PDB file of C-alpha atoms in Angstrom:
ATOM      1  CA  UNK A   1       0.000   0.000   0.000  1.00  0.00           C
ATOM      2  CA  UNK A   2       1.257   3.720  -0.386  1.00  0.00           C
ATOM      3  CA  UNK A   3       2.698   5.403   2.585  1.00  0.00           C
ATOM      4  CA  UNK A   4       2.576   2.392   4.740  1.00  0.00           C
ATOM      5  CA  UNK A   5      -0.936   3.418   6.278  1.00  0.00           C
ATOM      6  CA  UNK A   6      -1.490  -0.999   6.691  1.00  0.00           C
ATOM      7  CA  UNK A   7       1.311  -2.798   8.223  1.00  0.00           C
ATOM      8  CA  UNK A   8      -0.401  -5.898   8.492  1.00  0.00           C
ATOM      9  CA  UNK A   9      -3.979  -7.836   7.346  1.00  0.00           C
ATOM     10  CA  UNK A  10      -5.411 -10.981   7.509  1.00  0.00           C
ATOM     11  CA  UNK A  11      -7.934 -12.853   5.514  1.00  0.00           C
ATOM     12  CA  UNK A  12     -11.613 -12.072   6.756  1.00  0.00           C
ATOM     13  CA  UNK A  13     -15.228 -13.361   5.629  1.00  0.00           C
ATOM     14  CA  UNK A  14     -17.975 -10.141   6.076  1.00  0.00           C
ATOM     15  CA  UNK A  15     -21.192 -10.270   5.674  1.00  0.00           C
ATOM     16  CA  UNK A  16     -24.037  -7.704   6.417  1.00  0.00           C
ATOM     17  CA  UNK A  17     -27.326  -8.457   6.654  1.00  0.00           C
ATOM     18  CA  UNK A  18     -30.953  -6.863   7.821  1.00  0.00           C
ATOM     19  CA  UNK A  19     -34.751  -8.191   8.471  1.00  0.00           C
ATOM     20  CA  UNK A  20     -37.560  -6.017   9.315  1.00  0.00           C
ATOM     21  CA  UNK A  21     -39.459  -8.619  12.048  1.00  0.00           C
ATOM     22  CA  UNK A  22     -41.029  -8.385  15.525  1.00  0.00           C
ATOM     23  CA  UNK A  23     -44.582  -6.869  16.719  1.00  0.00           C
ATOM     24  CA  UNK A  24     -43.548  -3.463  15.722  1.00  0.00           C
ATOM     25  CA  UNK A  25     -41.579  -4.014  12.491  1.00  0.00           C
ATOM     26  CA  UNK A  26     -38.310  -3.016  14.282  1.00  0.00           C
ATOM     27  CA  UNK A  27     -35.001  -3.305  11.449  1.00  0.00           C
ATOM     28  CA  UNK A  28     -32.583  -5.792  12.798  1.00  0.00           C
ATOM     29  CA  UNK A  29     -29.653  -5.486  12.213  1.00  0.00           C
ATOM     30  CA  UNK A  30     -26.264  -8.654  11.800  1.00  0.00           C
ATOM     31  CA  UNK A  31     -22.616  -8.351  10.784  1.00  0.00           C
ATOM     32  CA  UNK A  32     -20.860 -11.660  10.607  1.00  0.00           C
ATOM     33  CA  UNK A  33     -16.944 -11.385  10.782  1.00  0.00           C
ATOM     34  CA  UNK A  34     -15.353 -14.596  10.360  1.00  0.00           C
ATOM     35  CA  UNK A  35     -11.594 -15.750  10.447  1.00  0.00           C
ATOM     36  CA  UNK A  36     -10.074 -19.251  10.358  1.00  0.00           C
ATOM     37  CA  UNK A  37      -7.497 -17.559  12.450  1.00  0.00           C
ATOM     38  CA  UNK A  38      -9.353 -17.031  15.890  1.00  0.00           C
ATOM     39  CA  UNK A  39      -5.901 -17.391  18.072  1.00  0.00           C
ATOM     40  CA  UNK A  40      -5.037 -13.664  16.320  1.00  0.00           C
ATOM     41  CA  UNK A  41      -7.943 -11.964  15.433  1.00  0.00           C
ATOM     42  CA  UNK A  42      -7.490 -10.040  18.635  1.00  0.00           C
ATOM     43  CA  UNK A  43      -4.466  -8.466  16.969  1.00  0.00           C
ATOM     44  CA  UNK A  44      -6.703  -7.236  14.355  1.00  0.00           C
ATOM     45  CA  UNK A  45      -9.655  -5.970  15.651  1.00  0.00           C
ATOM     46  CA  UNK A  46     -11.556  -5.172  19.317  1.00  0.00           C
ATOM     47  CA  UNK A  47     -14.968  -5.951  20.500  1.00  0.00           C
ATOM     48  CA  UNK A  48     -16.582  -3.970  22.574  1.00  0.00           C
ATOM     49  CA  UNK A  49     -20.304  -4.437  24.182  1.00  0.00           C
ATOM     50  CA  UNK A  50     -23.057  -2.164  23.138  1.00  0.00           C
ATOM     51  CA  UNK A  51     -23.571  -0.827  26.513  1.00  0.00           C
ATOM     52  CA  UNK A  52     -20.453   0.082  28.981  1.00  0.00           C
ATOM     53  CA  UNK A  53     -17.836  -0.781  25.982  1.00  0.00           C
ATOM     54  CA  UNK A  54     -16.028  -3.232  27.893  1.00  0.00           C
ATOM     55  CA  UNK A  55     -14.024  -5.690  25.396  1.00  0.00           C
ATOM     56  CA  UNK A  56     -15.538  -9.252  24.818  1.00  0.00           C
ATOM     57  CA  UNK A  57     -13.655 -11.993  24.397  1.00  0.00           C
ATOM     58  CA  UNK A  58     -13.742 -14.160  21.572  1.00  0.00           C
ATOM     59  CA  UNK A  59     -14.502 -18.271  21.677  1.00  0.00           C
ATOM     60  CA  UNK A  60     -13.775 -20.739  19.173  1.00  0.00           C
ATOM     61  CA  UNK A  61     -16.622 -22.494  17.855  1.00  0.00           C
ATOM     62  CA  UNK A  62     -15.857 -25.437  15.851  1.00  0.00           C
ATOM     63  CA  UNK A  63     -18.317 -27.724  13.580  1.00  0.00           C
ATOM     64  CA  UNK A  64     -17.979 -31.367  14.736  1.00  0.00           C
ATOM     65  CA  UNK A  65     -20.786 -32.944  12.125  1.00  0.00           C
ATOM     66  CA  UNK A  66     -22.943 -30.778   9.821  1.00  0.00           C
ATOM     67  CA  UNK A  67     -25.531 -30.503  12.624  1.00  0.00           C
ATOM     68  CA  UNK A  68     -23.148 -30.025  15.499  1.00  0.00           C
ATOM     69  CA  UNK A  69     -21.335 -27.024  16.614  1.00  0.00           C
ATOM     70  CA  UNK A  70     -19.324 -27.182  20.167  1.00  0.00           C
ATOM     71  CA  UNK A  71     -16.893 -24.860  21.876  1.00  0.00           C
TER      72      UNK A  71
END
């Protein structure tokens, strides 16, 4: 890149999406970040919670059978 402005990067998956649903027709909102790095993400990006800001920490959730997720 020019000027050096990104020193590093890793390989993401994003993916917005939006449904209008509930008694009142409220707009939900998702964005899906996926990495099949999950050990460094950290290094990459923060996540805070919606109230308070304090930083969550991320699990690994890992498919076991095409019905069966498990941390």
């Amino acid at each position: 890149m020019k000027g050096g402005a990104v020193s590093e990067s890793a390989p993401i998956y994003y993916e917005e999406m939006s449904k209008v649903a509930g008694t009142e027709n409220d707009k939900q909102s998702i964005t899906l970040i996926a990495t099949d790095d999950a050990y460094n993400f950290g290094d990459y990006i923060t996540l805070r919670s919606r109230t308070g800001h304090k930083p969550q920490v991320l699990t690994t959730v890992v498919r076991s059978s095409p019905n069966v997720w498990r941390r």
